[in-house]
Short mmCIF file of C-alpha atoms and ligand atoms in Angstrom, two decimals:
data_model
loop_
_atom_site.label_atom_id
_atom_site.label_comp_id
_atom_site.label_asym_id
_atom_site.label_seq_id
_atom_site.Cartn_x
_atom_site.Cartn_y
_atom_site.Cartn_z
CA MET W 176 6.33 44.48 -37.84
CA PHE W 177 6.29 41.18 -36.40
CA ARG W 178 4.47 40.11 -33.20
CA VAL W 179 5.51 36.62 -31.69
CA VAL W 180 4.09 35.14 -28.46
CA HIS W 181 6.67 33.31 -26.70
CA PHE W 182 5.89 30.84 -23.91
CA SER W 183 7.24 27.75 -22.43
CA ASP W 184 7.61 25.03 -20.14
CA LEU W 185 3.80 23.88 -20.25
CA HIS W 186 4.33 20.46 -18.51
CA LEU W 187 0.70 19.33 -18.85
CA GLY W 188 0.25 16.20 -16.69
CA VAL W 189 1.56 17.80 -13.49
CA GLU W 190 -1.15 16.86 -11.02
CA ASN W 191 0.33 17.60 -7.58
CA TYR W 192 -2.15 19.53 -5.58
CA GLY W 193 -5.00 18.43 -7.74
CA ARG W 194 -8.12 16.10 -7.33
CA LEU W 195 -9.67 14.14 -9.98
CA ASP W 196 -12.42 15.93 -11.73
CA PRO W 197 -15.06 13.49 -12.53
CA ALA W 198 -16.49 15.66 -15.25
CA THR W 199 -13.17 15.63 -17.42
CA GLY W 200 -11.63 12.54 -15.89
CA LEU W 201 -8.59 14.59 -15.55
CA SER W 202 -6.68 16.19 -12.56
CA THR W 203 -7.98 19.63 -11.48
CA ARG W 204 -4.45 20.65 -11.91
CA VAL W 205 -4.46 19.56 -15.54
CA GLY W 206 -7.50 21.63 -15.88
CA ASP W 207 -5.61 24.89 -14.21
CA PHE W 208 -2.76 24.16 -16.97
CA LEU W 209 -5.08 23.83 -19.82
CA ARG W 210 -6.76 27.06 -18.66
CA ALA W 211 -3.44 28.97 -18.67
CA PHE W 212 -2.59 27.44 -22.16
CA ASP W 213 -5.93 28.67 -23.61
CA HIS W 214 -5.13 32.02 -22.24
CA VAL W 215 -2.09 32.16 -24.39
CA ILE W 216 -3.94 30.97 -27.65
CA ASP W 217 -6.76 33.20 -27.04
CA TYR W 218 -4.44 36.28 -26.87
CA ALA W 219 -2.60 35.16 -30.06
CA LEU W 220 -5.98 34.71 -31.89
CA THR W 221 -7.46 38.00 -30.66
CA GLN W 222 -4.35 39.82 -31.29
CA GLN W 223 -3.64 38.15 -34.59
CA VAL W 224 0.10 37.58 -33.70
CA ASP W 225 2.38 36.40 -36.44
CA LEU W 226 3.86 33.64 -34.82
CA VAL W 227 3.84 31.38 -31.53
CA LEU W 228 6.85 30.15 -30.17
CA PHE W 229 7.11 27.71 -27.80
CA THR W 230 10.28 26.87 -26.11
CA GLY W 231 9.88 23.19 -24.88
CA ASP W 232 8.61 20.83 -22.35
CA ALA W 233 4.95 20.15 -23.43
CA TYR W 234 4.37 17.68 -20.92
CA LYS W 235 5.30 16.49 -17.55
CA ASN W 236 7.16 13.39 -19.00
CA ARG W 237 8.05 11.47 -22.10
CA ASP W 238 5.05 9.40 -22.42
CA PRO W 239 2.00 11.73 -22.21
CA SER W 240 -1.54 9.94 -22.01
CA PRO W 241 -3.49 10.12 -24.94
CA THR W 242 -6.04 12.64 -23.29
CA LEU W 243 -3.06 15.18 -22.68
CA GLN W 244 -2.03 14.81 -26.29
CA ARG W 245 -5.48 15.44 -27.49
CA GLU W 246 -5.95 18.40 -25.37
CA PHE W 247 -2.60 19.78 -26.62
CA ALA W 248 -3.22 18.97 -30.17
CA ARG W 249 -6.77 20.59 -29.95
CA ARG W 250 -5.05 24.14 -28.88
CA VAL W 251 -2.32 23.53 -31.71
CA VAL W 252 -5.31 23.13 -34.28
CA ARG W 253 -7.03 26.32 -32.92
CA LEU W 254 -3.78 28.42 -34.14
CA ARG W 255 -3.57 26.50 -37.26
CA GLU W 256 -7.14 27.11 -38.29
CA ALA W 257 -6.67 30.94 -37.44
CA ASN W 258 -3.59 30.56 -39.89
CA ILE W 259 -1.17 31.49 -37.07
CA PRO W 260 2.00 29.17 -37.20
CA ILE W 261 3.36 27.68 -34.25
CA PHE W 262 6.91 26.56 -33.57
CA LEU W 263 7.45 23.74 -31.16
CA LEU W 264 11.09 23.33 -29.80
CA VAL W 265 11.66 20.09 -28.15
CA GLY W 266 12.66 20.12 -24.14
CA ASN W 267 14.44 17.63 -21.99
CA HIS W 268 10.99 16.40 -20.69
CA ASP W 269 9.84 15.67 -24.51
CA VAL W 270 13.02 13.63 -25.39
CA PRO W 271 12.82 9.93 -24.95
CA HIS W 272 15.68 7.91 -23.22
CA ALA W 273 16.44 5.78 -26.32
CA SER W 274 17.57 7.55 -29.81
CA GLY W 275 14.94 5.48 -31.76
CA ARG W 276 11.91 6.66 -30.06
CA ALA W 277 10.10 9.82 -30.92
CA THR W 278 9.78 13.00 -29.00
CA THR W 279 6.45 13.98 -27.50
CA LEU W 280 6.25 16.57 -30.59
CA ASP W 281 7.26 14.24 -33.26
CA ILE W 282 3.87 13.65 -34.15
CA PHE W 283 3.29 17.11 -35.34
CA HIS W 284 6.41 16.79 -37.77
CA THR W 285 5.11 13.40 -39.07
CA LEU W 286 1.68 14.74 -39.87
CA ALA W 287 3.28 17.68 -41.64
CA LEU W 288 0.51 20.08 -40.86
CA PRO W 289 1.08 23.35 -42.43
CA GLY W 290 1.87 26.14 -39.98
CA VAL W 291 3.06 23.75 -37.49
CA TYR W 292 7.07 23.48 -37.20
CA VAL W 293 8.81 21.00 -34.65
CA GLY W 294 12.30 22.09 -33.90
CA ASN W 295 13.67 18.62 -33.02
CA ARG W 296 17.02 19.00 -34.55
CA LEU W 297 19.53 21.90 -33.99
CA GLY W 298 19.29 23.79 -37.04
CA LEU W 299 17.79 26.84 -39.21
CA TYR W 300 13.99 26.70 -39.85
CA ARG W 301 12.05 29.10 -41.97
CA VAL W 302 8.37 29.79 -40.65
CA GLU W 303 5.98 31.65 -43.05
CA THR W 304 3.91 34.17 -41.29
CA ARG W 305 1.38 36.76 -42.67
CA SER W 306 3.85 39.47 -42.54
CA GLY W 307 6.76 37.52 -44.22
CA PRO W 308 9.36 34.81 -43.25
CA ILE W 309 10.73 34.69 -39.53
CA GLN W 310 13.82 32.42 -39.41
CA VAL W 311 14.06 30.36 -36.19
CA VAL W 312 17.39 28.80 -35.19
CA ALA W 313 16.25 25.90 -32.77
CA VAL W 314 18.45 24.46 -30.11
CA PRO W 315 16.29 21.79 -28.72
CA TRP W 316 17.48 20.00 -25.62
CA LEU W 317 20.62 18.28 -26.36
CA SER W 318 20.50 14.49 -25.54
CA ARG W 319 23.92 12.89 -25.21
CA HIS W 320 22.54 9.68 -26.43
CA ARG W 321 21.27 11.10 -29.58
CA ILE W 322 24.36 12.74 -30.60
CA PHE W 323 27.20 10.38 -29.48
CA GLY W 324 27.28 6.60 -29.82
CA ARG W 325 27.72 4.60 -26.85
CA GLU W 326 31.38 4.18 -27.72
CA ASP W 327 32.15 7.84 -27.65
CA LEU W 328 30.70 8.10 -24.12
CA ARG W 329 32.82 5.31 -22.56
CA ASP W 330 35.26 6.31 -19.92
CA LYS W 331 34.34 10.04 -20.31
CA SER W 332 33.45 12.20 -17.30
CA LEU W 333 30.17 14.05 -17.22
CA GLU W 334 32.00 17.37 -17.67
CA GLU W 335 33.91 15.96 -20.47
CA VAL W 336 30.70 14.87 -22.23
CA ASN W 337 28.82 18.12 -21.48
CA ARG W 338 31.99 19.91 -23.13
CA ALA W 339 31.69 17.57 -26.21
CA LEU W 340 28.12 18.29 -26.39
CA LEU W 341 28.61 22.16 -26.26
CA ASP W 342 31.24 22.08 -28.68
CA TRP W 343 29.10 20.01 -31.29
CA ALA W 344 26.34 22.38 -30.81
CA LEU W 345 28.29 25.48 -30.92
CA SER W 346 29.65 24.15 -34.58
CA ARG W 347 26.08 23.54 -35.66
CA LEU W 348 25.02 26.92 -34.45
CA ASP W 349 27.65 28.48 -36.41
CA GLU W 350 26.47 26.69 -39.36
CA ALA W 351 22.94 27.49 -38.92
CA SER W 352 23.43 30.99 -38.14
CA ALA W 353 25.71 31.40 -41.50
CA GLY W 354 22.61 30.50 -43.37
CA ILE W 355 20.41 33.54 -42.01
CA ASP W 356 19.11 35.94 -44.61
CA PRO W 357 19.40 39.45 -42.96
CA GLU W 358 16.61 40.51 -45.35
CA TRP W 359 14.23 38.80 -42.58
CA PRO W 360 14.20 38.52 -38.78
CA ALA W 361 16.01 35.83 -37.30
CA LEU W 362 15.07 34.44 -33.81
CA LEU W 363 17.05 31.92 -31.43
CA ALA W 364 15.18 29.53 -29.49
CA VAL W 365 16.99 27.42 -26.93
CA HIS W 366 15.94 24.99 -24.22
CA GLY W 367 18.41 24.89 -21.60
CA VAL W 368 20.21 26.44 -18.81
CA VAL W 369 22.17 29.79 -19.48
CA ALA W 370 24.69 31.05 -17.09
CA GLY W 371 23.40 33.36 -14.67
CA ALA W 372 19.71 31.98 -14.73
CA GLU W 373 17.96 31.84 -11.48
CA HIS W 374 16.49 28.50 -10.71
CA GLY W 375 13.09 27.94 -9.08
CA SER W 376 11.41 24.82 -8.17
CA GLU W 377 11.89 23.19 -11.54
CA GLN W 378 14.98 21.63 -9.71
CA SER W 379 12.76 18.77 -8.53
CA LEU W 380 11.88 18.39 -12.49
CA MET W 381 15.58 18.47 -13.48
CA LEU W 382 17.74 15.56 -13.89
CA GLY W 383 20.88 17.02 -12.33
CA ASP W 384 23.25 16.47 -15.28
CA GLU W 385 22.80 19.65 -17.09
CA TYR W 386 25.26 21.41 -19.23
CA THR W 387 25.20 25.19 -19.14
CA TRP W 388 25.36 27.88 -21.93
CA ALA W 389 27.58 30.77 -21.71
CA GLN W 390 25.52 34.10 -22.50
CA SER W 391 28.21 34.97 -25.14
CA ASP W 392 27.64 31.63 -26.99
CA LEU W 393 23.96 32.64 -27.83
CA ALA W 394 24.01 36.53 -27.72
CA ARG W 395 24.83 36.63 -31.36
CA PRO W 396 24.07 39.65 -33.59
CA GLU W 397 22.35 37.74 -36.10
CA PHE W 398 19.49 37.33 -34.05
CA CYS W 399 17.03 39.97 -32.82
CA TYR W 400 15.66 37.81 -29.72
CA VAL W 401 16.73 34.75 -28.00
CA ALA W 402 13.71 32.80 -26.60
CA LEU W 403 14.64 30.55 -23.65
CA GLY W 404 12.93 27.74 -22.18
CA HIS W 405 13.68 25.28 -19.31
CA VAL W 406 14.02 27.46 -16.33
CA HIS W 407 10.33 28.02 -14.84
CA ARG W 408 10.96 31.30 -13.60
CA HIS W 409 10.32 34.22 -15.92
CA GLN W 410 13.51 36.23 -16.11
CA VAL W 411 15.34 38.45 -18.66
CA ILE W 412 19.06 37.11 -18.72
CA ARG W 413 20.20 39.94 -20.84
CA ARG W 414 18.31 43.24 -21.88
CA ALA W 415 20.69 44.49 -24.64
CA SER W 416 20.33 43.43 -28.24
CA PRO W 417 19.63 40.71 -28.80
CA PRO W 418 17.47 40.36 -25.62
CA MET W 419 17.85 36.76 -23.78
CA VAL W 420 14.38 35.81 -21.90
CA TYR W 421 12.98 33.00 -20.30
CA ALA W 422 9.30 33.13 -20.64
CA GLY W 423 9.03 30.82 -17.62
CA SER W 424 6.27 28.45 -16.91
CA LEU W 425 2.46 29.19 -17.18
CA GLU W 426 1.61 27.38 -13.83
CA ARG W 427 3.01 26.76 -10.33
CA VAL W 428 4.50 23.23 -10.05
CA ASP W 429 4.91 23.74 -6.08
CA PHE W 430 5.15 26.18 -3.29
CA SER W 431 8.49 27.35 -4.11
CA GLU W 432 6.90 29.13 -7.04
CA GLU W 433 4.34 30.89 -4.68
CA ARG W 434 5.62 34.22 -5.14
CA GLU W 435 6.70 34.12 -9.09
CA ASP W 436 4.45 35.66 -11.81
CA LYS W 437 3.30 33.42 -14.36
CA GLY W 438 2.79 34.10 -17.87
CA PHE W 439 4.16 34.80 -21.44
CA VAL W 440 6.15 37.05 -23.47
CA VAL W 441 4.97 39.49 -26.25
CA VAL W 442 7.82 40.11 -28.53
CA GLU W 443 7.70 42.85 -31.26
CA ILE W 444 9.93 43.03 -34.03
CA ASP W 445 10.82 45.79 -36.29
CA ARG W 446 13.64 47.48 -37.97
CA ASP W 447 15.92 49.86 -35.87
CA GLU W 448 16.96 53.42 -37.22
CA GLY W 449 20.33 51.41 -38.79
CA GLY W 450 17.62 49.29 -40.78
CA ARG W 451 18.53 46.01 -38.49
CA TRP W 452 15.80 43.83 -37.05
CA ALA W 453 15.38 44.55 -33.36
CA ALA W 454 13.03 43.24 -30.74
CA ARG W 455 11.01 44.80 -27.81
CA PHE W 456 9.27 42.42 -25.37
CA GLN W 457 6.87 42.51 -22.83
CA PHE W 458 5.66 39.91 -20.07
CA ARG W 459 2.09 39.13 -19.91
CA PRO W 460 0.69 37.35 -16.68
CA VAL W 461 -1.81 34.67 -16.89
CA PRO W 462 -4.20 33.88 -14.06
CA ALA W 463 -2.36 30.84 -12.71
CA ARG W 464 -3.60 29.19 -9.77
CA ARG W 465 -2.79 30.98 -6.79
CA PHE W 466 -0.56 29.35 -4.05
CA LEU W 467 -0.94 30.48 -0.64
CA THR W 468 1.24 29.58 2.62
CA ILE W 469 -0.16 30.27 6.11
CA ASP W 470 2.25 30.18 8.85
CA VAL W 471 0.49 29.80 12.45
CA ASN W 472 2.97 29.83 15.52
CA ILE W 473 0.82 28.75 18.48
CA ARG W 474 0.98 30.77 21.61
CA SER W 475 -1.84 29.60 23.84
CA ASP W 476 -3.45 26.49 24.84
CA ARG W 477 -6.47 27.03 22.38
CA PRO W 478 -4.77 26.02 19.32
CA THR W 479 -7.86 25.55 17.24
CA GLU W 480 -9.06 28.83 17.89
CA GLU W 481 -5.82 30.46 16.96
CA VAL W 482 -5.57 28.52 13.82
CA LEU W 483 -9.00 29.40 12.68
CA GLU W 484 -8.37 33.11 13.46
CA ALA W 485 -5.48 33.08 11.61
CA ILE W 486 -7.08 31.56 8.43
CA GLU W 487 -9.66 34.35 8.31
CA GLY W 488 -7.17 36.90 7.67
CA TYR W 489 -5.97 35.18 4.23
CA PRO W 490 -7.74 35.08 0.67
CA ILE W 491 -7.83 31.40 0.56
CA ALA W 492 -10.84 31.18 -1.96
CA ASP W 493 -9.86 28.99 -4.87
CA ALA W 494 -6.19 29.13 -3.87
CA VAL W 495 -3.81 25.99 -3.20
CA VAL W 496 -3.17 26.66 0.71
CA ARG W 497 -0.47 25.20 2.83
CA LEU W 498 -1.21 25.58 6.31
CA ARG W 499 2.02 25.21 8.56
CA ILE W 500 1.41 24.98 12.17
CA THR W 501 3.97 25.16 14.77
CA ILE W 502 2.74 23.41 17.79
CA PRO W 503 4.03 22.11 21.13
CA HIS W 504 3.90 18.54 21.19
CA GLU W 505 1.66 18.42 24.33
CA LEU W 506 -0.92 20.64 22.70
CA GLN W 507 -1.28 18.54 19.42
CA PRO W 508 -4.19 16.49 20.88
CA LEU W 509 -6.08 19.52 21.28
CA LEU W 510 -5.81 20.53 17.46
CA ASP W 511 -9.32 19.93 15.80
CA VAL W 512 -8.07 19.12 12.36
CA GLY W 513 -11.59 18.65 11.05
CA ALA W 514 -12.77 21.98 12.03
CA ILE W 515 -9.64 23.45 10.63
CA ARG W 516 -10.51 21.74 7.21
CA ARG W 517 -13.97 23.02 7.27
CA ALA W 518 -12.41 26.39 7.55
CA LEU W 519 -10.28 25.73 4.43
CA ARG W 520 -13.24 24.51 2.45
CA PRO W 521 -13.20 27.53 0.00
CA ALA W 522 -9.77 26.56 -0.75
CA ARG W 523 -9.01 24.81 -3.95
CA TYR W 524 -6.83 22.50 -2.13
CA GLU W 525 -5.31 22.20 1.27
CA VAL W 526 -2.27 20.88 2.79
CA ILE W 527 -2.12 20.91 6.49
CA SER W 528 1.54 20.12 8.29
CA ARG W 529 2.46 20.44 11.94
CA ILE W 530 5.74 21.49 13.20
CA LEU W 531 5.76 19.86 16.65
CA VAL W 532 7.99 21.51 19.32
CA GLY W 533 9.59 19.59 22.20
CA ARG W 534 10.09 15.90 22.74
CA PRO W 535 7.78 13.41 21.46
CA ARG W 536 6.68 10.18 23.31
CA PRO W 537 8.43 7.13 22.39
CA PRO W 538 5.81 5.36 20.12
CA LEU W 539 6.94 1.76 21.61
CA THR W 540 8.73 0.98 24.62
CA LEU W 541 10.39 -2.51 24.53
CA LEU W 542 12.54 -4.36 26.93
CA THR W 543 16.15 -5.51 25.97
CA CYS W 544 18.52 -8.05 27.55
CA PRO W 545 21.68 -5.96 28.22
CA ASN W 546 23.58 -9.36 27.97
CA CYS W 547 22.20 -10.91 24.66
CA GLY W 548 20.43 -8.08 23.11
CA GLN W 549 17.19 -10.35 22.71
CA GLU W 550 14.30 -7.77 22.60
CA TYR W 551 10.93 -8.60 24.22
CA GLN W 552 7.76 -6.86 24.55
CA LEU W 553 6.18 -6.13 28.20
CA ALA W 554 3.81 -9.20 28.04
CA ASP W 555 6.51 -11.65 26.95
CA ALA W 556 8.51 -10.80 29.94
CA ALA W 557 6.32 -10.40 32.87
CA ASP W 558 9.08 -10.68 35.14
CA ARG W 559 11.25 -8.35 33.58
CA ARG W 560 13.93 -10.92 33.28
CA CYS W 561 15.78 -12.44 30.36
CA PRO W 562 14.32 -16.10 30.30
CA LYS W 563 17.95 -17.13 28.69
CA CYS W 564 20.34 -14.96 30.58
CA GLU W 565 18.18 -14.53 33.81
CA VAL W 566 19.49 -10.87 33.81
CA GLU W 567 17.12 -7.98 34.41
CA LEU W 568 15.93 -6.45 31.28
CA VAL W 569 16.27 -2.80 30.32
CA TYR W 570 13.75 -0.59 28.62
CA HIS W 571 14.55 0.23 25.03
CA GLU W 572 12.90 2.95 22.93
CA LEU W 573 12.10 2.23 19.38
CA ASP W 574 11.77 4.48 16.47
CA PRO W 575 8.46 3.91 14.37
CA ILE W 576 10.60 1.88 11.81
CA ARG W 577 12.33 -0.44 14.14
CA ALA W 578 8.87 -0.94 15.80
CA LEU W 579 7.29 -1.90 12.63
CA GLU W 580 10.21 -4.22 11.95
CA PHE W 581 9.95 -5.89 15.23
CA TYR W 582 6.18 -6.19 14.92
CA LEU W 583 6.64 -7.69 11.39
CA SER W 584 8.97 -10.29 12.33
CA ARG W 585 6.90 -11.17 15.31
CA GLN W 586 4.08 -11.69 12.96
CA ASN W 587 5.94 -14.18 10.83
CA VAL W 588 5.60 -11.94 7.68
CA PRO W 589 7.58 -13.50 4.77
CA ALA W 590 10.95 -11.47 4.47
CA GLU W 591 10.04 -10.20 1.07
CA ARG W 592 6.81 -8.81 2.23
CA GLN W 593 8.58 -7.33 5.48
CA ASN W 594 10.95 -5.30 3.07
CA ARG W 595 8.38 -4.10 0.90
CA LEU W 596 6.17 -2.92 3.94
CA LEU W 597 9.36 -1.48 5.64
CA SER W 598 10.45 0.53 2.37
CA LEU W 599 6.74 1.78 2.00
CA ALA W 600 6.65 2.81 5.63
CA ARG W 601 9.84 4.70 5.24
CA GLN W 602 8.44 6.57 2.28
CA LEU W 603 5.27 7.46 4.37
CA LEU W 604 7.40 8.51 7.38
CA LYS W 605 9.55 10.53 5.16
CA GLU W 606 6.44 12.48 3.89
CA LEU W 607 4.97 12.79 7.17
CA THR W 608 7.87 14.25 8.75
CA ALA W 609 9.19 16.35 5.74
CA GLU W 610 7.88 19.44 7.65
CA VAL W 611 8.70 18.48 11.05
CA VAL W 612 11.63 19.69 12.87
MN1 LIG K 811 13.26 21.53 -19.46
#
């Protein structure tokens, strides 16, 4: 019997909802991700599994910092020293934009460490384990630029390119599958989207130009288990042999994953009654950082007390907490945000957003000439008349961006700097109003 640990989508370097930890120089969220990773490694070591199979996306991006690379390598070495091989499949976040550049995992291939395998090309790999060889057919993320030349891609639609990519991959997959020795178990490891997969939050990490595998393309009888990576929600795509399973990510990226279990999959491979290799699998949760949303709908004119009372009912200790307060506009000044923050102190990290109900006061009122359209501030037009047209000015409400624009132009801020400040202001405003309806 063989036992394999299948985990995926580590995404070291994701830092949202984290603070800088002065002791490590890393975000506290990176600390969370490493702790979950340690959990997987510890399990593999204490259970003395035969193989650890990682199905891609080691880091948040293609250029991980040396510190993140060191932390990743440290954990690979722990397995290596225990003679447990690890197979590292290349995911889309590991692939560089230019074909000549290395993937984030290529360094392990270059170092040629015994027991460390890098699935950076579509093909058949033979992994030596203490229980005998396991064959892995690796299907890394298929990068258009790595497979086709620029000329091949010219004038092709995205659909045509993706179809060509899958056709190319399927013929390679046929070749690789033909080389499998039925004497030993064979696994298929794929980083990508399989039809029927339910996406979670990783949408925000995706590129939007993805190709999709048909289940029938991958459910080949040569394999006893299809290990999937890329989609962060753990899910079983197919239960019948060969089972097709997304291990899912080890930590939550954002609140859309609040209710998802995070963990890894333990696969047991043995011969069935017919003598063929077959797999059973089990999901094992890791203690991922808890995410918790608290919604408070203000019903009285004592909003702070209402919020504090609501917080008391939740297990906020050590969780990443999102507090959403729905409050009438006129009550907002009564909200004691300092007191609310103090109440949230046991949380690991807190986000407080307000959903304002009712009509806001205009941030700035200006006067406009109905004739020439020239805008004036009150101080500049004391008699409420346009100095040029001599007609009465009308009040004019400005949204914050227009108001800033007006202010900057009156301050004679250079045009280039104006544009930069306005674009930053738009960004800020977008963040501030993201939760406001
Ligand atoms: Mn991915």
